[in-house]
Short mmCIF file of C-alpha atoms and ligand atoms in Angstrom, two decimals:
data_model
loop_
_atom_site.label_atom_id
_atom_site.label_comp_id
_atom_site.label_asym_id
_atom_site.label_seq_id
_atom_site.Cartn_x
_atom_site.Cartn_y
_atom_site.Cartn_z
CA MET G 187 137.86 92.86 95.16
CA ALA G 188 136.83 94.24 91.82
CA SER G 189 139.14 96.73 90.21
CA SER G 190 137.88 100.18 89.43
CA SER G 191 137.55 99.30 85.76
CA SER G 192 134.98 96.60 86.47
CA PRO G 193 132.13 98.06 88.48
CA LEU G 194 131.09 96.16 91.57
CA VAL G 195 127.45 96.35 90.76
CA PRO G 196 125.66 97.99 87.88
CA SER G 197 125.68 101.72 88.37
CA LEU G 198 122.56 102.83 90.14
CA ALA G 199 121.31 105.42 87.71
CA PRO G 200 120.39 103.04 84.88
CA LEU G 201 118.67 100.73 87.36
CA GLN G 202 116.39 103.49 88.46
CA SER G 203 115.41 104.44 84.97
CA PRO G 204 112.06 102.88 84.11
CA SER G 205 113.21 101.99 80.63
CA SER G 206 116.49 100.48 81.75
CA SER G 207 115.67 96.92 80.78
CA SER G 208 114.74 97.80 77.23
CA SER G 209 117.13 100.69 76.69
CA PRO G 210 119.84 99.71 74.23
CA SER G 211 122.25 102.12 75.90
CA HIS G 212 121.95 100.28 79.20
CA SER G 213 125.21 98.50 79.91
CA PRO G 214 124.71 94.78 80.50
CA PHE G 215 124.74 93.52 84.05
CA SER G 216 128.23 92.74 85.21
CA PRO G 217 128.22 90.35 88.13
CA PRO G 218 130.43 90.96 91.14
CA SER G 219 133.20 88.46 91.79
CA SER G 220 132.02 87.78 95.34
CA ILE G 221 128.72 88.06 97.18
CA LEU G 222 128.12 87.86 100.90
CA ILE G 223 124.53 87.18 101.96
CA ILE G 224 123.74 88.03 105.56
CA GLY G 225 120.95 85.80 106.81
CA ALA G 226 119.83 82.31 105.79
CA GLY G 227 116.08 82.81 106.03
CA VAL G 228 113.59 82.64 103.18
CA PHE G 229 115.02 85.83 101.65
CA GLY G 230 118.73 85.03 102.00
CA LEU G 231 118.70 81.32 101.28
CA GLY G 232 116.30 81.72 98.38
CA THR G 233 118.54 84.41 96.89
CA ALA G 234 121.61 82.17 97.26
CA LEU G 235 119.85 79.35 95.43
CA ALA G 236 118.69 81.55 92.57
CA LEU G 237 122.11 83.16 92.12
CA ALA G 238 123.91 79.82 92.26
CA ARG G 239 121.74 78.53 89.41
CA ARG G 240 122.40 81.49 87.09
CA HIS G 241 125.22 81.24 84.62
CA GLU G 242 125.94 84.95 85.06
CA PHE G 243 127.19 84.13 88.55
CA SER G 244 129.18 81.01 87.68
CA GLN G 245 132.45 82.83 88.40
CA CYS G 246 131.13 84.57 91.51
CA SER G 247 131.85 83.17 94.97
CA ILE G 248 128.72 83.16 97.11
CA THR G 249 128.86 83.04 100.91
CA ILE G 250 126.03 83.03 103.43
CA VAL G 251 126.59 83.97 107.02
CA ASP G 252 123.94 83.09 109.59
CA ARG G 253 123.71 82.74 113.36
CA SER G 254 122.67 79.12 112.92
CA ASP G 255 124.92 76.38 111.64
CA PRO G 256 123.06 74.33 109.05
CA ALA G 257 125.59 71.53 109.44
CA GLN G 258 124.36 70.98 113.00
CA PRO G 259 121.12 68.98 113.04
CA GLY G 260 118.27 70.76 114.79
CA LEU G 261 119.98 74.13 114.79
CA PHE G 262 118.91 75.42 111.39
CA PRO G 263 117.11 77.74 110.97
CA ALA G 264 118.10 79.50 114.19
CA ARG G 265 115.68 78.44 116.91
CA ASP G 266 114.33 81.97 117.21
CA ALA G 267 114.25 82.85 113.53
CA ALA G 268 110.96 83.69 111.85
CA SER G 269 110.72 80.74 109.47
CA ILE G 270 110.69 77.89 111.91
CA ASP G 271 108.21 75.60 113.66
CA SER G 272 105.33 73.53 112.45
CA SER G 273 103.28 75.77 110.24
CA ARG G 274 102.85 78.80 108.00
CA ILE G 275 99.76 79.76 106.03
CA ILE G 276 100.16 79.27 102.29
CA ARG G 277 97.65 81.38 100.40
CA ALA G 278 97.20 83.40 97.26
CA ASP G 279 94.45 85.28 99.06
CA TYR G 280 95.72 88.85 98.83
CA PRO G 281 93.97 92.18 98.32
CA ASP G 282 96.93 93.23 96.19
CA ALA G 283 96.86 91.70 92.71
CA ALA G 284 100.67 91.58 92.37
CA TYR G 285 101.17 89.56 95.56
CA ALA G 286 98.15 87.39 94.71
CA ALA G 287 99.75 86.52 91.36
CA LEU G 288 103.18 85.87 92.89
CA ALA G 289 101.61 83.70 95.59
CA ALA G 290 99.69 81.75 92.94
CA GLU G 291 103.04 81.13 91.24
CA ALA G 292 104.47 79.88 94.53
CA GLN G 293 101.35 77.83 95.21
CA ALA G 294 101.98 75.79 92.06
CA GLN G 295 105.33 74.75 93.56
CA TRP G 296 103.87 74.00 96.99
CA ARG G 297 101.35 71.67 95.38
CA LYS G 298 104.05 69.48 93.83
CA GLN G 299 104.11 66.24 95.79
CA ALA G 300 104.67 63.42 93.26
CA ASN G 301 108.33 62.88 94.15
CA PRO G 302 109.76 62.87 97.67
CA SER G 303 112.07 65.69 96.62
CA ASP G 304 109.16 67.91 95.55
CA LEU G 305 108.59 70.91 97.79
CA GLY G 306 105.09 69.88 98.84
CA ALA G 307 105.94 66.23 99.50
CA GLN G 308 106.77 64.43 102.77
CA GLY G 309 104.21 66.43 104.73
CA ARG G 310 105.73 69.79 103.92
CA TYR G 311 102.49 71.13 102.42
CA HIS G 312 98.88 70.47 103.41
CA GLU G 313 96.00 71.79 101.36
CA SER G 314 93.57 72.13 104.25
CA GLY G 315 91.76 75.15 102.86
CA LEU G 316 91.71 78.64 104.31
CA LEU G 317 88.70 80.31 105.88
CA LEU G 318 88.98 84.10 105.80
CA VAL G 319 86.49 86.02 107.87
CA ALA G 320 85.95 89.59 108.95
CA ASP G 321 83.49 91.55 111.01
CA GLY G 322 81.70 94.71 110.01
CA VAL G 323 79.57 95.76 107.13
CA PRO G 324 80.73 94.19 103.88
CA PRO G 325 80.75 96.53 100.89
CA PRO G 326 77.97 95.84 98.39
CA ALA G 327 78.24 92.40 96.84
CA ASN G 328 79.83 92.29 93.39
CA ALA G 329 81.74 95.51 94.02
CA PRO G 330 83.84 95.81 90.89
CA PRO G 331 87.29 94.30 91.33
CA ALA G 332 88.63 97.48 89.75
CA ALA G 333 88.04 99.04 93.15
CA ALA G 334 91.22 97.30 94.24
CA ALA G 335 93.38 99.67 92.27
CA ALA G 336 91.57 102.74 93.51
CA ILE G 337 91.62 101.81 97.16
CA ASP G 338 94.18 103.45 99.42
CA LYS G 339 96.05 100.47 100.80
CA ALA G 340 96.91 102.47 103.88
CA LYS G 341 93.27 102.65 104.92
CA LEU G 342 92.17 99.06 104.44
CA THR G 343 90.10 97.46 107.15
CA GLY G 344 90.04 93.74 107.80
CA MET G 345 86.79 93.59 105.86
CA ASP G 346 88.33 95.44 102.90
CA TYR G 347 91.24 93.03 103.00
CA ALA G 348 88.90 90.05 102.91
CA ARG G 349 86.69 91.51 100.17
CA LEU G 350 89.61 92.50 97.95
CA SER G 351 91.25 89.11 98.45
CA TRP G 352 87.99 87.55 97.34
CA ALA G 353 87.97 89.76 94.24
CA ASN G 354 91.55 88.71 93.39
CA VAL G 355 90.88 85.05 94.03
CA LEU G 356 87.79 85.29 91.80
CA SER G 357 89.89 86.85 89.11
CA LEU G 358 92.60 84.17 89.44
CA ALA G 359 89.79 81.60 89.24
CA SER G 360 88.47 83.03 86.00
CA ASP G 361 91.22 81.20 84.13
CA ASP G 362 91.78 78.41 86.63
CA HIS G 363 88.91 75.98 86.58
CA GLU G 364 90.19 74.03 89.55
CA LEU G 365 90.46 77.12 91.71
CA ALA G 366 86.94 78.12 90.68
CA ASN G 367 85.68 74.88 92.22
CA HIS G 368 87.71 75.50 95.34
CA ILE G 369 86.26 78.79 96.50
CA ARG G 370 82.97 79.69 98.10
CA GLU G 371 81.58 82.91 99.51
CA LEU G 372 80.22 82.71 103.05
CA PRO G 373 77.60 85.43 103.38
CA ASP G 374 76.68 85.03 107.05
CA ALA G 375 77.64 83.61 110.43
CA ALA G 376 75.86 80.30 109.83
CA ALA G 377 77.76 79.67 106.60
CA ILE G 378 81.03 80.61 108.32
CA ARG G 379 80.38 78.25 111.22
CA GLU G 380 79.58 75.43 108.86
CA ALA G 381 82.77 75.98 106.85
CA ALA G 382 84.94 76.12 109.99
CA ARG G 383 84.11 72.47 110.80
CA THR G 384 85.12 72.96 114.41
CA GLY G 385 81.73 73.72 115.91
CA GLY G 386 83.02 77.30 116.23
CA GLY G 387 83.43 80.17 113.87
CA GLY G 388 82.21 82.98 116.06
CA SER G 389 79.82 85.51 114.71
CA GLY G 390 81.86 86.95 111.85
CA THR G 391 79.62 88.66 109.34
CA TRP G 392 81.24 87.77 106.04
CA GLY G 393 83.94 85.54 104.68
CA TYR G 394 84.94 82.99 102.13
CA ILE G 395 86.68 79.66 102.02
CA ASN G 396 89.46 78.78 99.60
CA HIS G 397 90.07 75.03 99.52
CA GLY G 398 93.09 75.64 97.31
CA SER G 399 95.05 77.27 100.15
CA GLY G 400 96.63 75.58 103.13
CA TRP G 401 99.69 75.49 105.31
CA ALA G 402 103.29 74.35 105.21
CA ASP G 403 105.71 72.94 107.75
CA ALA G 404 108.19 75.79 108.10
CA THR G 405 111.21 73.97 109.55
CA ALA G 406 110.88 71.09 107.08
CA SER G 407 110.49 73.48 104.14
CA MET G 408 113.57 75.44 105.17
CA ALA G 409 115.49 72.15 105.40
CA TRP G 410 114.29 71.38 101.86
CA LEU G 411 115.49 74.78 100.66
CA PHE G 412 118.85 74.30 102.37
CA ASP G 413 119.14 70.94 100.66
CA GLN G 414 118.51 72.53 97.28
CA VAL G 415 121.21 75.06 98.03
CA GLN G 416 123.65 72.32 99.09
CA GLN G 417 123.03 70.45 95.87
CA THR G 418 124.35 73.35 93.83
CA GLY G 419 127.71 72.86 95.54
CA ARG G 420 128.22 76.57 95.03
CA ILE G 421 127.55 78.17 98.38
CA THR G 422 129.88 78.54 101.35
CA PHE G 423 128.16 78.67 104.73
CA VAL G 424 129.67 80.54 107.63
CA ALA G 425 128.14 80.12 111.09
CA GLY G 426 128.46 83.39 112.95
CA THR G 427 126.62 86.52 113.94
CA ALA G 428 127.19 89.55 111.76
CA ASN G 429 127.15 92.56 114.01
CA ARG G 430 128.52 95.32 111.80
CA LEU G 431 128.75 96.19 108.14
CA GLU G 432 132.29 97.08 107.08
CA ARG G 433 132.76 100.19 104.96
CA SER G 434 135.38 102.00 103.05
CA GLY G 435 134.42 105.47 101.92
CA SER G 436 130.94 105.14 100.46
CA THR G 437 131.28 101.43 99.77
CA VAL G 438 130.17 98.54 101.93
CA THR G 439 132.95 95.98 101.83
CA GLY G 440 131.69 93.15 104.03
CA ALA G 441 130.65 92.30 107.55
CA ARG G 442 132.35 91.94 110.90
CA LEU G 443 131.18 89.02 113.01
CA ALA G 444 130.70 88.96 116.75
CA ASP G 445 133.83 86.83 117.12
CA GLY G 446 135.91 89.41 115.27
CA ARG G 447 136.18 87.66 111.92
CA VAL G 448 135.66 89.89 108.89
CA LEU G 449 134.03 88.58 105.72
CA SER G 450 134.66 90.71 102.64
CA ALA G 451 132.75 90.76 99.37
CA ASP G 452 132.12 92.97 96.37
CA LEU G 453 128.39 92.87 97.03
CA VAL G 454 126.70 92.44 100.40
CA VAL G 455 123.08 91.29 100.38
CA LEU G 456 121.50 92.20 103.69
CA ALA G 457 118.73 89.68 104.40
CA ALA G 458 118.72 89.67 108.17
CA GLY G 459 114.94 89.90 108.61
CA ALA G 460 113.92 91.36 111.96
CA TRP G 461 117.60 91.79 112.88
CA THR G 462 118.27 94.14 109.94
CA GLY G 463 117.92 97.31 112.03
CA GLY G 464 120.95 96.35 114.10
CA LEU G 465 123.16 96.50 111.01
CA LEU G 466 121.67 99.29 108.92
CA ASP G 467 119.72 102.42 109.79
CA ILE G 468 116.34 101.47 108.40
CA SER G 469 114.27 103.79 110.58
CA GLY G 470 111.01 104.97 109.05
CA ARG G 471 111.19 102.11 106.54
CA ALA G 472 110.99 98.99 108.64
CA ILE G 473 110.73 97.91 112.24
CA ALA G 474 111.02 94.61 114.09
CA THR G 475 107.72 93.62 115.69
CA GLY G 476 107.05 90.62 117.91
CA GLN G 477 103.90 88.59 117.26
CA VAL G 478 102.38 86.20 119.77
CA LEU G 479 101.80 82.54 119.21
CA GLY G 480 100.98 79.55 121.38
CA TYR G 481 100.85 75.78 121.08
CA LEU G 482 98.38 73.44 122.77
CA GLU G 483 98.66 69.72 123.22
CA ILE G 484 95.52 67.95 122.08
CA THR G 485 94.33 64.35 122.27
CA GLN G 486 94.06 61.99 119.33
CA ASP G 487 90.30 62.21 119.67
CA GLU G 488 90.39 66.00 119.45
CA GLN G 489 92.75 65.85 116.50
CA ASP G 490 90.32 63.51 114.75
CA GLN G 491 87.45 65.89 115.44
CA LEU G 492 89.47 68.71 113.90
CA SER G 493 90.76 66.72 110.94
CA LYS G 494 88.57 68.62 108.46
CA MET G 495 89.16 72.11 109.75
CA PRO G 496 90.72 74.69 107.42
CA VAL G 497 93.16 77.35 108.53
CA ILE G 498 90.90 79.98 110.09
CA LEU G 499 92.05 83.60 109.79
CA ASN G 500 90.02 86.39 111.30
CA LEU G 501 91.08 89.61 109.58
CA THR G 502 89.27 91.78 112.08
CA THR G 503 91.46 90.58 114.94
CA GLY G 504 94.44 89.08 113.07
CA LEU G 505 93.89 85.89 115.08
CA PHE G 506 94.33 82.57 113.33
CA VAL G 507 94.38 78.86 114.07
CA ILE G 508 96.20 76.26 111.98
CA PRO G 509 94.85 72.70 111.74
CA PRO G 510 96.58 70.44 114.25
CA SER G 511 99.30 67.97 113.40
CA ASN G 512 101.18 65.53 115.63
CA GLY G 513 98.90 66.33 118.54
CA ILE G 514 99.75 70.04 118.55
CA LEU G 515 97.38 72.90 117.78
CA LYS G 516 98.85 76.31 116.98
CA VAL G 517 97.13 79.63 117.49
CA ALA G 518 98.68 82.98 116.62
CA ARG G 519 98.00 86.62 115.92
CA HIS G 520 99.02 88.62 112.86
CA ALA G 521 98.84 92.03 114.49
CA TYR G 522 100.58 95.36 114.86
CA GLY G 523 102.78 93.48 117.31
CA TYR G 524 105.21 94.63 119.97
CA ALA G 525 108.16 96.89 119.40
CA ASN G 526 111.27 96.27 121.45
CA PRO G 527 113.38 99.44 121.36
CA GLU G 528 116.99 98.85 122.29
CA THR G 529 120.19 100.79 122.49
CA LEU G 530 122.93 99.20 120.47
CA ASP G 531 126.57 98.60 121.37
CA THR G 532 127.53 99.02 117.72
CA GLU G 533 126.09 101.80 115.58
CA PRO G 534 124.22 100.50 112.56
CA LEU G 535 125.47 101.71 109.18
CA PRO G 536 124.02 105.23 108.80
CA LEU G 537 121.61 106.28 106.07
CA SER G 538 124.44 107.62 103.94
CA PRO G 539 128.20 108.04 104.16
CA LEU G 540 127.61 111.66 105.17
CA SER G 541 124.84 111.05 107.73
CA PRO G 542 125.59 111.35 111.40
CA PRO G 543 125.08 108.14 113.35
CA SER G 544 121.40 107.44 113.92
CA THR G 545 119.93 108.68 117.16
CA HIS G 546 116.72 106.71 116.74
CA GLY G 547 116.08 103.81 119.04
CA VAL G 548 116.03 100.52 117.16
CA SER G 549 113.45 97.82 117.73
CA LEU G 550 115.17 94.46 117.75
CA PRO G 551 113.98 90.93 118.49
CA ARG G 552 113.97 89.75 122.05
CA THR G 553 113.61 86.00 121.98
CA HIS G 554 114.03 82.99 124.20
CA MET G 555 117.60 82.82 122.93
CA SER G 556 118.56 86.38 123.85
CA ASP G 557 116.42 86.18 127.00
CA PRO G 558 115.72 82.60 128.14
CA THR G 559 113.15 83.68 130.73
CA SER G 560 111.03 85.60 128.22
CA SER G 561 107.35 84.88 127.88
CA ILE G 562 104.52 86.51 125.98
CA PRO G 563 102.61 89.47 127.44
CA PRO G 564 99.26 88.66 129.10
CA GLU G 565 97.46 90.92 126.61
CA GLY G 566 98.60 88.60 123.81
CA ALA G 567 97.93 85.40 125.72
CA GLU G 568 94.37 86.55 126.43
CA ASP G 569 93.79 87.28 122.78
CA LEU G 570 95.01 83.80 121.80
CA ARG G 571 92.52 82.37 124.30
CA ARG G 572 89.78 84.43 122.72
CA ALA G 573 90.64 82.91 119.33
CA LEU G 574 90.46 79.39 120.71
CA HIS G 575 87.08 80.09 122.30
CA GLU G 576 85.70 81.51 119.08
CA MET G 577 87.28 79.18 116.56
CA VAL G 578 87.90 75.81 118.27
CA PRO G 579 85.38 75.48 121.10
CA LEU G 580 85.82 71.76 121.83
CA PRO G 581 85.04 70.99 125.49
CA GLY G 582 88.02 71.85 127.71
CA LEU G 583 90.28 72.85 124.85
CA PRO G 584 90.27 76.67 124.78
CA ASP G 585 91.36 77.03 128.43
CA ARG G 586 94.04 74.37 128.40
CA PRO G 587 97.50 75.71 129.34
CA PHE G 588 99.85 76.32 126.43
CA ILE G 589 102.75 73.90 126.27
CA LYS G 590 104.78 76.64 124.67
CA THR G 591 104.40 80.26 123.65
CA ARG G 592 106.75 82.44 121.69
CA LEU G 593 107.16 85.70 119.86
CA CYS G 594 107.71 85.50 116.12
CA TRP G 595 109.64 88.56 114.91
CA TYR G 596 108.56 90.27 111.70
CA GLN G 597 110.44 93.00 109.86
CA ASP G 598 107.44 95.23 109.22
CA THR G 599 107.18 97.99 106.62
CA PRO G 600 104.44 100.67 106.50
CA THR G 601 102.68 99.10 103.51
CA ALA G 602 103.72 95.45 104.12
CA ASP G 603 105.73 95.65 100.88
CA PHE G 604 109.13 93.98 101.01
CA ILE G 605 112.30 96.02 100.56
CA VAL G 606 114.35 94.50 97.74
CA ASP G 607 116.69 97.10 96.26
CA TYR G 608 120.18 98.47 96.01
CA HIS G 609 120.81 100.91 98.80
CA PRO G 610 120.72 104.34 97.15
CA GLU G 611 123.60 105.80 99.17
CA TRP G 612 126.01 102.90 99.69
CA GLN G 613 127.80 101.13 96.88
CA GLY G 614 128.03 97.38 97.22
CA LEU G 615 124.95 97.02 99.41
CA PHE G 616 121.72 95.33 98.38
CA VAL G 617 118.84 95.13 100.86
CA ALA G 618 116.39 92.20 100.87
CA THR G 619 114.16 92.45 103.91
CA GLY G 620 110.82 93.78 105.15
CA ASP G 621 108.99 90.42 105.13
CA SER G 622 106.12 92.05 107.05
CA GLY G 623 105.07 88.62 108.24
CA HIS G 624 103.97 87.38 104.84
CA GLY G 625 107.17 86.26 103.14
CA PHE G 626 107.27 82.56 103.91
CA LYS G 627 104.71 81.39 101.33
CA PHE G 628 106.97 82.82 98.60
CA LEU G 629 109.80 80.45 99.55
CA PRO G 630 109.88 78.70 96.16
CA VAL G 631 109.82 81.90 94.06
CA LEU G 632 111.08 84.87 96.06
CA GLY G 633 114.80 84.18 95.61
CA GLU G 634 114.37 84.25 91.83
CA LYS G 635 112.69 87.64 92.01
CA ILE G 636 115.36 88.99 94.34
CA ALA G 637 118.04 87.72 91.94
CA ASP G 638 116.21 89.50 89.11
CA CYS G 639 116.33 92.73 91.13
CA ILE G 640 120.04 92.22 91.85
CA MET G 641 120.55 91.93 88.10
CA GLY G 642 118.70 95.20 87.55
CA ASN G 643 115.65 93.46 86.19
CA CYS G 644 113.13 93.73 89.02
CA PRO G 645 109.66 92.44 88.05
CA SER G 646 107.67 95.48 86.92
CA ALA G 647 104.80 94.70 89.31
CA PHE G 648 107.20 95.02 92.24
CA LYS G 649 109.72 97.60 91.10
CA ASP G 650 108.07 100.46 92.97
CA LYS G 651 106.61 98.38 95.78
CA TRP G 652 109.99 96.90 96.72
CA ALA G 653 112.05 100.04 96.19
CA TRP G 654 114.06 101.61 99.00
CA LYS G 655 111.63 104.42 99.82
CA HIS G 656 112.29 108.05 100.45
CA VAL G 657 111.14 108.82 103.99
CA SER G 658 110.44 112.39 105.09
CA GLY G 659 112.15 113.86 108.10
CA GLU G 660 108.75 114.28 109.70
CA THR G 661 108.02 110.57 109.46
CA LEU G 662 111.43 109.86 110.95
CA GLU G 663 110.67 112.20 113.85
CA LYS G 664 107.53 110.26 114.58
CA GLY G 665 109.76 107.23 114.77
CA SER G 666 107.81 104.05 114.76
CA VAL G 667 106.57 102.26 111.63
CA VAL G 668 103.01 100.93 111.71
CA THR G 669 101.90 98.42 109.09
CA GLU G 670 98.57 99.47 107.59
CA ASP G 671 97.72 96.90 104.94
CA GLY G 672 94.41 95.87 106.49
CA SER G 673 95.66 92.48 107.62
CA ARG G 674 96.61 93.45 111.15
CA GLY G 675 94.54 93.21 114.30
CA GLY G 676 95.31 94.13 117.89
CA LEU G 677 96.47 97.40 119.37
CA ARG G 678 98.97 99.80 117.84
CA ARG G 679 102.35 100.79 119.24
CA LEU G 680 102.57 98.30 122.06
CA VAL G 681 106.01 98.17 123.66
CA LEU G 682 107.10 94.71 124.70
CA GLN G 683 108.74 95.67 127.98
CA GLU G 684 105.67 97.61 129.12
CA GLU G 685 103.31 94.80 128.23
CA LEU G 686 105.50 92.23 129.96
CA GLY G 687 105.52 94.47 133.02
CA LYS G 688 101.76 94.19 133.18
CA ALA G 689 102.25 90.43 133.38
CA THR G 690 103.82 90.14 136.76
CA ALA G 691 101.89 92.80 138.65
CA PRO G 692 98.38 91.29 138.69
CA GLN G 693 99.63 87.72 138.94
CA THR G 694 101.73 88.23 142.04
CA ALA G 695 99.14 90.46 143.69
C1 NAG H 807 86.34 87.55 114.27
O1 NAG H 807 86.55 88.54 115.25
C2 NAG H 807 85.40 89.29 115.55
C3 NAG H 807 85.82 90.42 116.46
O2 NAG H 807 86.32 89.92 117.66
C4 NAG H 807 84.35 88.39 116.14
O3 NAG H 807 83.17 89.12 116.39
C5 NAG H 807 84.06 87.23 115.18
O4 NAG H 807 83.20 86.32 115.80
C6 NAG H 807 85.33 86.53 114.80
N1 NAG H 807 85.04 85.52 113.79
C7 NAG H 807 85.50 84.28 113.86
C8 NAG H 807 85.11 83.38 112.76
O5 NAG H 807 86.18 83.88 114.78
#
């Protein structure tokens, strides 16, 4: 434990001052002597790696606690964590210029394949291209990219999202000759169908293809990241489930695990993804939402026929299909998702030391591990079918039974901005969560940015976006968080249990 003469973390006031990094009066960052990171996903593991590589932390002990045990083959990441399975879209196609730029930075790492130890090597990254489409009336062609700044992110439609992404990709391409050759506008359904290379492509009205985007193998990439972390020789892994944050006065002092062990540290970095709400009252700021996905087995012949297909993402519906690999085709939906409100056995850490315990229900993941009989609601399954019919209409394929379905749990924020900030009310607590279903692509760069924020030097483009937001009492009363960044399809405010209930009734009738 740090003594009172050496602050645990930089005092919060200077961090919040916009001029803090340049102000000569700002006291230099003084690293804590121990850090506990809760969660070994893209946020937590990436942060561990970045901290371990910084000389400022050379005297700091760094521990990660996670439900999964990385020493056990096949168990890491946890089998129901977000960043697992065969594929994640890797794109710099964002309507928001800051994320587009950060993703382009990550993309440069994904593309590295010359050595087996490079991130993109050994089949971890595939530059298949990404076809983005949307329905509706596109805004006038050549709408000035400046419109991006003026647009209210909270009111974006799928078409806005696609158009603004196009504007950002064009602007990235203006000083990237290679990218310029990689992108093409698709002004009508015929052009979209041709670019899909599946014989499908529906009737979307506008889109573009970016041959410089693609997909990555999530499990393999996480194993790569874990390997990088191991090589530092600096991180202690603890396998266990954190189920409470420990506190003393207004300071968070560590975490209590389900088996009763207590891990103490001067600074706790909470990076528990969709499970965050079980540990900390984050109501009004983030919510766990379940997103449907399904896998189909396909023949070698079908895989050959689809060998040229890009990732296809329909921003009007949120439905997307990833090119097949190893005889498996994946279809999924990036939507508003399902909430799963639960009552907790242990109260999450309240909003402040003086707050009463939260009375809000908390949405938490319900997965095949917490509930082995779980399936996906019929509403979601039907939508996945619709995507297959529209996007991959090979004979007999769209109606083939799924070999597996699952819910992928996002930690969604209202604007799809991450939350990467010191908690304003609790000393010793840093929050790194709110992936909003788009964190994975940042795997090679996000930890560095989080480490910058821990050191009080958050990138200026993200300082406000990633800040712990003030939320009005009225918003809290309304309860649920809905992500309105224009990328989501599907219906709003679906509750998992209700939707699952609709499953059994018609089928057994
Ligand atoms: C995208 O979804 C819309 C709405 O369902 C549909 O009309 C369109 O055909 C879809 N486009 C593609 C390429 O699947």
